[in-house]
PDB file of C-alpha atoms in Angstrom:
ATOM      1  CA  UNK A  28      80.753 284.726  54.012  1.00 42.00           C
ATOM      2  CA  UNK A  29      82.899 282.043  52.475  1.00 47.00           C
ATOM      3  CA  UNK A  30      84.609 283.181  48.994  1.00 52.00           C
ATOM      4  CA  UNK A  31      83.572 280.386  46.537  1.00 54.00           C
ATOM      5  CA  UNK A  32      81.018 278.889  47.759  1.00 73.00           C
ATOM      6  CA  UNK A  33      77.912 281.594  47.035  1.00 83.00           C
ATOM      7  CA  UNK A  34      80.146 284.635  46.069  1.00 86.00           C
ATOM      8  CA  UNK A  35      82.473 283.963  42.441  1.00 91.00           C
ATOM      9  CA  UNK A  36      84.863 285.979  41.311  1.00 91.00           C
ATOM     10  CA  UNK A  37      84.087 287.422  37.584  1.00 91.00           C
ATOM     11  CA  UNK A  38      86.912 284.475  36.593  1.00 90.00           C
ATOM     12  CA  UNK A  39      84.803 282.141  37.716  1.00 92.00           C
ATOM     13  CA  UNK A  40      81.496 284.336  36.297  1.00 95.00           C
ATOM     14  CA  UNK A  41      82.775 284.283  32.573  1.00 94.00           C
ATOM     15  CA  UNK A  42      83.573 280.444  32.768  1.00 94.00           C
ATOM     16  CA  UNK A  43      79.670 280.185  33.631  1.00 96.00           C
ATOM     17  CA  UNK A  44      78.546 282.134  31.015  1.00 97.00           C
ATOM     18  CA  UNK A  45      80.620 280.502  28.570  1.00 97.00           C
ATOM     19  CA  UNK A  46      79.821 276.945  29.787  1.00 96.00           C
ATOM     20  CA  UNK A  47      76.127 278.171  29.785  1.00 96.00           C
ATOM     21  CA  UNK A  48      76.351 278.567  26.211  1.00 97.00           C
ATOM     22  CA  UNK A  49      77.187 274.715  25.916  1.00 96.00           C
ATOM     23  CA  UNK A  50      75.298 272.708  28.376  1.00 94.00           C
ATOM     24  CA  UNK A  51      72.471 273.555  31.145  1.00 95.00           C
ATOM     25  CA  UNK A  52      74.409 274.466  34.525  1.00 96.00           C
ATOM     26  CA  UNK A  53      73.622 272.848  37.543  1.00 96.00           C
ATOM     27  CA  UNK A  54      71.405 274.685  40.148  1.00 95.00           C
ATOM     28  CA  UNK A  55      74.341 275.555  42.601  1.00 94.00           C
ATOM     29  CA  UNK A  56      76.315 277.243  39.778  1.00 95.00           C
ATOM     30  CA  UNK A  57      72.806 278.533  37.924  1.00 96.00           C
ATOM     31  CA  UNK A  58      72.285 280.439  41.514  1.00 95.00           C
ATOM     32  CA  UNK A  59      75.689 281.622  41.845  1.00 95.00           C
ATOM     33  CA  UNK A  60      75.890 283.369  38.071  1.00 96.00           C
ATOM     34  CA  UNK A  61      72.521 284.834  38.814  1.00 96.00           C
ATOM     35  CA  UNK A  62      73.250 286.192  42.122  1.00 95.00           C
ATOM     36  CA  UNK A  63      76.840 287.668  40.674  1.00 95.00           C
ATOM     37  CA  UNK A  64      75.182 289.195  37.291  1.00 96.00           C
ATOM     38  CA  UNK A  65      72.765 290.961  39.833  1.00 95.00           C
ATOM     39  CA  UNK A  66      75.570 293.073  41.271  1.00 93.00           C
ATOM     40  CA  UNK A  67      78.422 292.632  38.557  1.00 93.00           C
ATOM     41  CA  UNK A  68      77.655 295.367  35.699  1.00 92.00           C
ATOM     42  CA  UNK A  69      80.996 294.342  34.360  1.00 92.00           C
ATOM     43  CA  UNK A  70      79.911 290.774  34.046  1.00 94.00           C
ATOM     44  CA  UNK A  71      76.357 291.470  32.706  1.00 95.00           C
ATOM     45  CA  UNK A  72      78.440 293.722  30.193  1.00 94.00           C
ATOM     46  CA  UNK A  73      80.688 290.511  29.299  1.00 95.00           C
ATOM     47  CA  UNK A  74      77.144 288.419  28.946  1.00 96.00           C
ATOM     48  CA  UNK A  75      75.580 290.581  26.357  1.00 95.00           C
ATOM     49  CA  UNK A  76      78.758 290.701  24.604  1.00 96.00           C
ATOM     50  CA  UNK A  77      78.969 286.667  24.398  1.00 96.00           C
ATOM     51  CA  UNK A  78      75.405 286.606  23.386  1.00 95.00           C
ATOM     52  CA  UNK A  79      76.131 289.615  20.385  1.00 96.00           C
ATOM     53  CA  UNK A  80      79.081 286.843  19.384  1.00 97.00           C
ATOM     54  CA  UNK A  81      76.948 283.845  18.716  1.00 96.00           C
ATOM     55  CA  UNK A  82      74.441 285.999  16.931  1.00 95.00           C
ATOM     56  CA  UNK A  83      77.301 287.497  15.099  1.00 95.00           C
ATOM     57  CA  UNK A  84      78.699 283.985  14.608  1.00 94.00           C
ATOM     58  CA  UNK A  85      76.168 282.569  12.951  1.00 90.00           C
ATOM     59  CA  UNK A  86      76.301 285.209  10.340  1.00 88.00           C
ATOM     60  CA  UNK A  87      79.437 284.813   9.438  1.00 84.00           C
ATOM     61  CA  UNK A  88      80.049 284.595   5.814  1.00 71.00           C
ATOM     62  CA  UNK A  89      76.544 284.801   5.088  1.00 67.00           C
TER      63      UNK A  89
ATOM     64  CA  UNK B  21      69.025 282.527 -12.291  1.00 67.00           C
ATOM     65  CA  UNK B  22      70.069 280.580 -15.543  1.00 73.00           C
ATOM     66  CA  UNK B  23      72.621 277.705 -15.803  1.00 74.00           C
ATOM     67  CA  UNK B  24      75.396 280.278 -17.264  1.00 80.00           C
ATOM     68  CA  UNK B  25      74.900 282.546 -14.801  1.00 80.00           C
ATOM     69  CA  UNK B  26      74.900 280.622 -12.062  1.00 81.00           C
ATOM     70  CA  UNK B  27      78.114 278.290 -13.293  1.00 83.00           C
ATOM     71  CA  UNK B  28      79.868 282.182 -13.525  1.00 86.00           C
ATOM     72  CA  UNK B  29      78.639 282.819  -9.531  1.00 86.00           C
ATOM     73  CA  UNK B  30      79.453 279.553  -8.169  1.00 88.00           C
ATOM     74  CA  UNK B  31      83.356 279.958  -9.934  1.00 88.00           C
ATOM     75  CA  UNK B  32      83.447 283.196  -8.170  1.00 89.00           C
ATOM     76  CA  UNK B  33      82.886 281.655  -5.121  1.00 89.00           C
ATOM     77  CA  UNK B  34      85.046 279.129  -5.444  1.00 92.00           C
ATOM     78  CA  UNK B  35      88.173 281.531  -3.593  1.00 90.00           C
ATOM     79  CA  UNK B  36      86.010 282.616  -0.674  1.00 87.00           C
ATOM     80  CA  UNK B  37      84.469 278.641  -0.265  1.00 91.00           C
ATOM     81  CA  UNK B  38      88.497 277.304  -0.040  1.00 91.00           C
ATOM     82  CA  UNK B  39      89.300 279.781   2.076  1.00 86.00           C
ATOM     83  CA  UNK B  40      86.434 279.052   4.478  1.00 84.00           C
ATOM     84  CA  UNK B  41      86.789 274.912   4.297  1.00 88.00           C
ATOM     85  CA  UNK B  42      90.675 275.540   4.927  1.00 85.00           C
ATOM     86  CA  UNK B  43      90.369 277.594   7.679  1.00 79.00           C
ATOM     87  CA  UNK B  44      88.333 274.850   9.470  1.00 79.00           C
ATOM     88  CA  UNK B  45      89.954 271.608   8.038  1.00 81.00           C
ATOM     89  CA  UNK B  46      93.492 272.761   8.143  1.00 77.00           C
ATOM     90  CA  UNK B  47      93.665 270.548   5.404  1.00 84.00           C
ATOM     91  CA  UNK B  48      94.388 271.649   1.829  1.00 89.00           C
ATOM     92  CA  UNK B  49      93.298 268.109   0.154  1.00 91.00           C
ATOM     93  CA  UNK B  50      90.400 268.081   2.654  1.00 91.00           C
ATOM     94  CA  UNK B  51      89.112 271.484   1.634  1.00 92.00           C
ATOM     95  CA  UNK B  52      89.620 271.315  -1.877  1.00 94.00           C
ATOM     96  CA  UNK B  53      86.820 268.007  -1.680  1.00 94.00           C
ATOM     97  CA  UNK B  54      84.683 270.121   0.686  1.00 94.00           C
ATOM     98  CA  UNK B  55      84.445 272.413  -2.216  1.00 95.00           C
ATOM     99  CA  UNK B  56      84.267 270.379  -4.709  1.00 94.00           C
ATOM    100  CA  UNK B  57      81.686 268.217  -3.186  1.00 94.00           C
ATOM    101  CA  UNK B  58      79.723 271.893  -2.391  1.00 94.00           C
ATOM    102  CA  UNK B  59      79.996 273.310  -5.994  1.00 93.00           C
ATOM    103  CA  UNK B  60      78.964 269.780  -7.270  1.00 91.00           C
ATOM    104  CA  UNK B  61      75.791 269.601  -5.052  1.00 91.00           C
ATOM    105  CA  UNK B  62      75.122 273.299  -5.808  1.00 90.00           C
ATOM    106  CA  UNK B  63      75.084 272.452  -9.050  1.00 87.00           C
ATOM    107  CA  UNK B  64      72.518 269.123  -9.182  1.00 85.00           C
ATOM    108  CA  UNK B  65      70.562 271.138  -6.748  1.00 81.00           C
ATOM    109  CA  UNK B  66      69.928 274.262  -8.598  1.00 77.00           C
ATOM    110  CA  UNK B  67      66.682 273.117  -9.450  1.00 72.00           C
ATOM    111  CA  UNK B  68      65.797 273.390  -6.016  1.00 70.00           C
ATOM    112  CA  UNK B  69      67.675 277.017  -5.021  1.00 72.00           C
ATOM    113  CA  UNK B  70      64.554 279.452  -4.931  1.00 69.00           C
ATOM    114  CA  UNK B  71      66.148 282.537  -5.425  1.00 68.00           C
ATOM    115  CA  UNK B  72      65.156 283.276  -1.698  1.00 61.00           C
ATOM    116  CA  UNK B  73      68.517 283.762  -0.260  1.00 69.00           C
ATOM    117  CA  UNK B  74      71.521 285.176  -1.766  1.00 80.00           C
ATOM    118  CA  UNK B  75      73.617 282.320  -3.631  1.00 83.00           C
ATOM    119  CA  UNK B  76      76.443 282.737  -1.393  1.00 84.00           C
ATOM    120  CA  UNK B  77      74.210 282.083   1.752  1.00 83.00           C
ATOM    121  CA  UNK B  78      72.950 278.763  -0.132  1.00 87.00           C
ATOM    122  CA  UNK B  79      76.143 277.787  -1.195  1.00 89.00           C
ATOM    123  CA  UNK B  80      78.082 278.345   2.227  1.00 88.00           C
ATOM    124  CA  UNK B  81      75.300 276.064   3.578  1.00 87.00           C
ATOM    125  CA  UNK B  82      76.071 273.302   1.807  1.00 91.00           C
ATOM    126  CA  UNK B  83      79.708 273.728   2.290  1.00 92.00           C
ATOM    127  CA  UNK B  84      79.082 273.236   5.931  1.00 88.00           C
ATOM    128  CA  UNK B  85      77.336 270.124   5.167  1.00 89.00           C
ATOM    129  CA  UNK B  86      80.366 268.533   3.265  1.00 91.00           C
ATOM    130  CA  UNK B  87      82.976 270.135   6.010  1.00 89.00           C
ATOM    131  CA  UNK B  88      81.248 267.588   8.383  1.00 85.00           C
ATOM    132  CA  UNK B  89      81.542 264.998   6.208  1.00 87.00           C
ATOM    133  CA  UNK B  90      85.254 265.552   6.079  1.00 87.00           C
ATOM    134  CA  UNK B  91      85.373 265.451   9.749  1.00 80.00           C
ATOM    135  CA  UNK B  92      83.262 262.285   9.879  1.00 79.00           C
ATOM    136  CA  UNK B  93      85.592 260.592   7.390  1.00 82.00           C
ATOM    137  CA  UNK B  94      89.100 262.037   8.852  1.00 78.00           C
ATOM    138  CA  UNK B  95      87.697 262.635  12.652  1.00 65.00           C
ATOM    139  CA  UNK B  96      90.951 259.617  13.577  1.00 55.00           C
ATOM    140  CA  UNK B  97      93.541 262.296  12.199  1.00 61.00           C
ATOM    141  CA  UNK B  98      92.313 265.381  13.230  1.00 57.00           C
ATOM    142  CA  UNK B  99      91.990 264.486  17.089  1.00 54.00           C
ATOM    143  CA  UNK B 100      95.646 263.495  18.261  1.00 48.00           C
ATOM    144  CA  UNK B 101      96.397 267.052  16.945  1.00 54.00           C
ATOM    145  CA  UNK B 102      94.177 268.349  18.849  1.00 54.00           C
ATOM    146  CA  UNK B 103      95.260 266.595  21.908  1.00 52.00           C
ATOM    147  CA  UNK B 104      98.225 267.846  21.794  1.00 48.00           C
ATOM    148  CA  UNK B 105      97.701 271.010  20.828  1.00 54.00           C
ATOM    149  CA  UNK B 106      94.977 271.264  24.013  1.00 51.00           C
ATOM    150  CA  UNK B 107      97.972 270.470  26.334  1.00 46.00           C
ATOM    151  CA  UNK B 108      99.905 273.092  25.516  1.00 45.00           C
ATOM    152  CA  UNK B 109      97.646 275.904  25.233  1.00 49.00           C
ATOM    153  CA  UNK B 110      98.509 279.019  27.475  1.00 55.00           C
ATOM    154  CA  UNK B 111      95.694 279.992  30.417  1.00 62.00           C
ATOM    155  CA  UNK B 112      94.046 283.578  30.724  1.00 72.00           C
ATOM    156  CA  UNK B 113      96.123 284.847  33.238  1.00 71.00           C
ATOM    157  CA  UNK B 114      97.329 287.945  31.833  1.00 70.00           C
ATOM    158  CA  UNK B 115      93.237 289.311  31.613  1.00 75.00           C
ATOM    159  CA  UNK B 116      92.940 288.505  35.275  1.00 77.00           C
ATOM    160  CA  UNK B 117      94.196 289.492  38.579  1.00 76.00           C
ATOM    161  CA  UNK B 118      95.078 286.198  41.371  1.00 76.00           C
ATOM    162  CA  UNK B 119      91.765 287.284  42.755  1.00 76.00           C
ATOM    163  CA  UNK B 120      89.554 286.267  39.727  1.00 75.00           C
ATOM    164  CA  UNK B 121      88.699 290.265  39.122  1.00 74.00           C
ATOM    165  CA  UNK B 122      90.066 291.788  35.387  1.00 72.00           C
ATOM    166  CA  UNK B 123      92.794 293.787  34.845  1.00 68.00           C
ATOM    167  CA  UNK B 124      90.877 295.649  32.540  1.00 76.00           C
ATOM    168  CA  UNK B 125      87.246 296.333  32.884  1.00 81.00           C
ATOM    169  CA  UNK B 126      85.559 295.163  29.419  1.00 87.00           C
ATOM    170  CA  UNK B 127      84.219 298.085  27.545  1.00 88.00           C
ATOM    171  CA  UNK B 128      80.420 298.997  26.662  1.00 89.00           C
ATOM    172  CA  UNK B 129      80.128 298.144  23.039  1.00 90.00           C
ATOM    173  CA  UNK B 130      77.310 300.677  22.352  1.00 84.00           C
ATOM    174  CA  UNK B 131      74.611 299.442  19.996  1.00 84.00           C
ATOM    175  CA  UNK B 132      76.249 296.366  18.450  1.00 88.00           C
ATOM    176  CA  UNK B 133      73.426 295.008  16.632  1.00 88.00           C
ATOM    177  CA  UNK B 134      74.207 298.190  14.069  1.00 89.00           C
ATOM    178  CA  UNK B 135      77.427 296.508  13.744  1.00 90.00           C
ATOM    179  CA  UNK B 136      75.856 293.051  12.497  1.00 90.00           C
ATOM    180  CA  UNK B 137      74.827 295.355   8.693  1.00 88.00           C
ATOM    181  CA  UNK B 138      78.441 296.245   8.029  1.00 87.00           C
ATOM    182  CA  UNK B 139      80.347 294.066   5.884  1.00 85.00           C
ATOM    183  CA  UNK B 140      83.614 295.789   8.073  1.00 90.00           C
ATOM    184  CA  UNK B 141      82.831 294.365  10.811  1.00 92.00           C
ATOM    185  CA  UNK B 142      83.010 290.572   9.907  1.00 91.00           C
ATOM    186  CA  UNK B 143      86.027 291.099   7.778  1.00 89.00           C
ATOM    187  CA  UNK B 144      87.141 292.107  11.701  1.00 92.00           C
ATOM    188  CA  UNK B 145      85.159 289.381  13.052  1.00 93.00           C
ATOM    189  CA  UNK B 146      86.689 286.661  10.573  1.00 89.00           C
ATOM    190  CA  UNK B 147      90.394 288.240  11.188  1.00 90.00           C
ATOM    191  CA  UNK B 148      89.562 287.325  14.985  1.00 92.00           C
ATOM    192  CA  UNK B 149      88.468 284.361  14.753  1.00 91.00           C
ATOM    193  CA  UNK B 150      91.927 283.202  12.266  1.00 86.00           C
ATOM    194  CA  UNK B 151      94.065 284.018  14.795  1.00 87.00           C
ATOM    195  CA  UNK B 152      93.267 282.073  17.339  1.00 88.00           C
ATOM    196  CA  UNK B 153      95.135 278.842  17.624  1.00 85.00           C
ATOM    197  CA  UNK B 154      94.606 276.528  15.252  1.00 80.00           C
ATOM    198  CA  UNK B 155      92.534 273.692  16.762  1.00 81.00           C
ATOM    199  CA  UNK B 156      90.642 275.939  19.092  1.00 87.00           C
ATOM    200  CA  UNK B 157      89.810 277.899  16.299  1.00 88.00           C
ATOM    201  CA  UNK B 158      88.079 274.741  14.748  1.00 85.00           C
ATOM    202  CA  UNK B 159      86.805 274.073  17.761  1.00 90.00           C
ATOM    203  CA  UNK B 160      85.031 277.435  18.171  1.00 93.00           C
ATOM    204  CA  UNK B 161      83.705 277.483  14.372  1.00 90.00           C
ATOM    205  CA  UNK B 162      82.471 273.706  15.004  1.00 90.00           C
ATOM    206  CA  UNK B 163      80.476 275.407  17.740  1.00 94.00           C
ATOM    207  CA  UNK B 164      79.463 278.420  16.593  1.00 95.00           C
ATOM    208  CA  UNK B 165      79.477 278.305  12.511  1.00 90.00           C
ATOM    209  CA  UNK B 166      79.266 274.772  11.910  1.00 88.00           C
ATOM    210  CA  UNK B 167      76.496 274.672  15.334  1.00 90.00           C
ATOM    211  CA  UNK B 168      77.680 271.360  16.713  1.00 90.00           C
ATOM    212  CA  UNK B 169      76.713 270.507  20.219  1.00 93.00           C
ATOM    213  CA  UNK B 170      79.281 269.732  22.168  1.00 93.00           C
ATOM    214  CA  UNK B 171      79.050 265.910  22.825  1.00 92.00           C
ATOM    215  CA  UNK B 172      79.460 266.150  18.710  1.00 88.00           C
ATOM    216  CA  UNK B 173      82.523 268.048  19.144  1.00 88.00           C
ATOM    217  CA  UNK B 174      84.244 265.769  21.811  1.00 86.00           C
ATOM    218  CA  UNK B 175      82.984 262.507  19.681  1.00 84.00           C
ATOM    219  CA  UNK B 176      85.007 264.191  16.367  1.00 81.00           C
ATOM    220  CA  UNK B 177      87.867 265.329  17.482  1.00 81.00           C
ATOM    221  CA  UNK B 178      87.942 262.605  20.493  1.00 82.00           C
ATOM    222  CA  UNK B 179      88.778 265.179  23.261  1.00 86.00           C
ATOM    223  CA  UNK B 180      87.545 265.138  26.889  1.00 88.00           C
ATOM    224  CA  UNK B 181      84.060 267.200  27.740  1.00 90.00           C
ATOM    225  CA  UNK B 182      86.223 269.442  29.886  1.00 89.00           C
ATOM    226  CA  UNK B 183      88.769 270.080  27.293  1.00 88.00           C
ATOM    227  CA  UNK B 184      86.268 271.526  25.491  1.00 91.00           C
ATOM    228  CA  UNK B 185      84.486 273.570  27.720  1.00 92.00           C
ATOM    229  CA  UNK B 186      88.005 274.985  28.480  1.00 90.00           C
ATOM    230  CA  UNK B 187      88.993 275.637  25.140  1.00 91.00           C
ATOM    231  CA  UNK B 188      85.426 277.056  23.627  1.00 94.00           C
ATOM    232  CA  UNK B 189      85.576 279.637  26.566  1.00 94.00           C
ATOM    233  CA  UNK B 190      89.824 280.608  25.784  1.00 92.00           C
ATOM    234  CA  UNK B 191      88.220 281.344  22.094  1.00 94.00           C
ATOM    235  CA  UNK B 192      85.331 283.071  23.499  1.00 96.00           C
ATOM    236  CA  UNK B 193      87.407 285.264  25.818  1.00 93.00           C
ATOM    237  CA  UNK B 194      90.295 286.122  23.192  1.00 92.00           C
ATOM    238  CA  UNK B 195      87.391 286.556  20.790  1.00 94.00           C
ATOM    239  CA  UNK B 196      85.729 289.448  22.543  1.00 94.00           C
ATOM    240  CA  UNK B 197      88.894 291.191  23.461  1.00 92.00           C
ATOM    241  CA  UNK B 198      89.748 290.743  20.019  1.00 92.00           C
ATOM    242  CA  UNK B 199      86.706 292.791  18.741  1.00 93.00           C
ATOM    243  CA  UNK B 200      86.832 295.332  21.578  1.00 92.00           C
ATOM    244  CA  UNK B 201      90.366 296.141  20.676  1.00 89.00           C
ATOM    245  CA  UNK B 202      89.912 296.036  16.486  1.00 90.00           C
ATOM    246  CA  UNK B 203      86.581 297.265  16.110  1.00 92.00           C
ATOM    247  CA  UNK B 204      84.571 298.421  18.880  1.00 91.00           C
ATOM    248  CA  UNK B 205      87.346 300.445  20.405  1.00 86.00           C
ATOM    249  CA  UNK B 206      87.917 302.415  16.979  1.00 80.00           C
ATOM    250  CA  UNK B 207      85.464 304.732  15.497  1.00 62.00           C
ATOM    251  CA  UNK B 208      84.842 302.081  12.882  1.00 65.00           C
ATOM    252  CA  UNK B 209      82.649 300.516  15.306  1.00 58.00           C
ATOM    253  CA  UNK B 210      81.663 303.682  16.858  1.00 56.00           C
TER     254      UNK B 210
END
């Protein structure tokens, strides 16, 4: 299969998730995160980690 | 809380409230109005402060308030900085193989949510987040302290939509190695 098209490599992944957190992706790039967090533990790993941020972020000098 | 009391909590503060409107003004004149402007609502509001969160927590929020308002009245200033600044700031390379895969596998950060009760951890937190480069660290606290969206951002500090994206995801990605190395790596965060 072509390399970029449906398949990202986790580069690509963490620019998703962190663009994710600051707009609504488009389908094609909505589809691709999804279908690379479904085999990428690393990746999901890196998700709930940018997630624990914000939350932590938010908090900060409460 | 009585007016004595709470003029003796609010000077106490003062320290902690300059150090957090510098950090994200990068502007000593700036900050010093932020606070003032803070302490001075703080104080014509007490009426209103409930008691139901911490003083700190009320105050802080406020502060953010009036750190916006220093952007809104400086925003001209603060973006060419940033411009340039954005130009030169290096890529990710060294986390990532020409492939796109990492170097370095991230690490499982065990239960961080435990972290989120130890004062520790955002001393760590707020030492990660100073040293990233100046204007993406404003950039990052814009989005995630001061919750801007990002059209706000980019209207501000008059820098491009991708410039942003690009630099908010840098701070993101320096940000969690940061706290992998300083925290969640040592048995602090254990």
């Amino acid at each position: 299969m072509k390399r970029g098209w449906l398949l990202i490599p986790c580069r690509h992944a963490h620019e998703l998730l962190s663009e994710r957190m600051d707009k609504p992706l488009g389908r094609g790039d909505r589809f691709r995160l999804w279908l690379h967090l479904m085999v990428c533990d690393m990746c999901s790993r890196v998700e709930r980690q940018m997630d624990f941020m914000r939350r932590a972020m938010r908090r900060l000098s409460d | 809380m009585d007016a004595e009391s709470l003029h003796a909590t609010l000077g106490g503060l003062r320290p902690t409230l300059l150090r957090i409107a510098r950090l994200q003004l990068r502007n000593d004149a700036w900050a010093e109005d932020a606070v003032s402007e803070a302490l001075l609502a703080a104080l014509e509001g007490a009426a209103g402060y409930g008691g139901q969160s911490q003083v700190k927590t009320w105050v802080v929020g406020i502060l953010k308030h009036k750190i916006i308002d220093q952007f809104r009245r400086n925003g001209r200033e603060v973006s060419v900085e940033a411009q340039v600044e954005a130009a030169g700031v290096e890529s990710l390379d060294e986390l990532y193989h020409p492939d796109g895969h990492r170097y370095q596998p991230p690490t499982e950060w065990g239960d961080p949510e435990a972290s989120l009760s130890r004062g520790q951890f955002f001393e760590v937190l707020q030492a990660c987040v100073d040293r990233l480069p100046a204007n993406m660290g404003r950039i990052f606290m814009m989005r995630e302290w001061l919750e801007y969206e990002t059209d706000q951002i980019c209207k501000e500090l008059a820098i491009t939509p991708t410039n942003c994206f690009v630099m908010l995801h840098r701070a993101r990605m320096r940000l969690r190695e940061c706290l992998e190395m300083n925290w969640f790596a040592t048995e602090r965060g254990a």
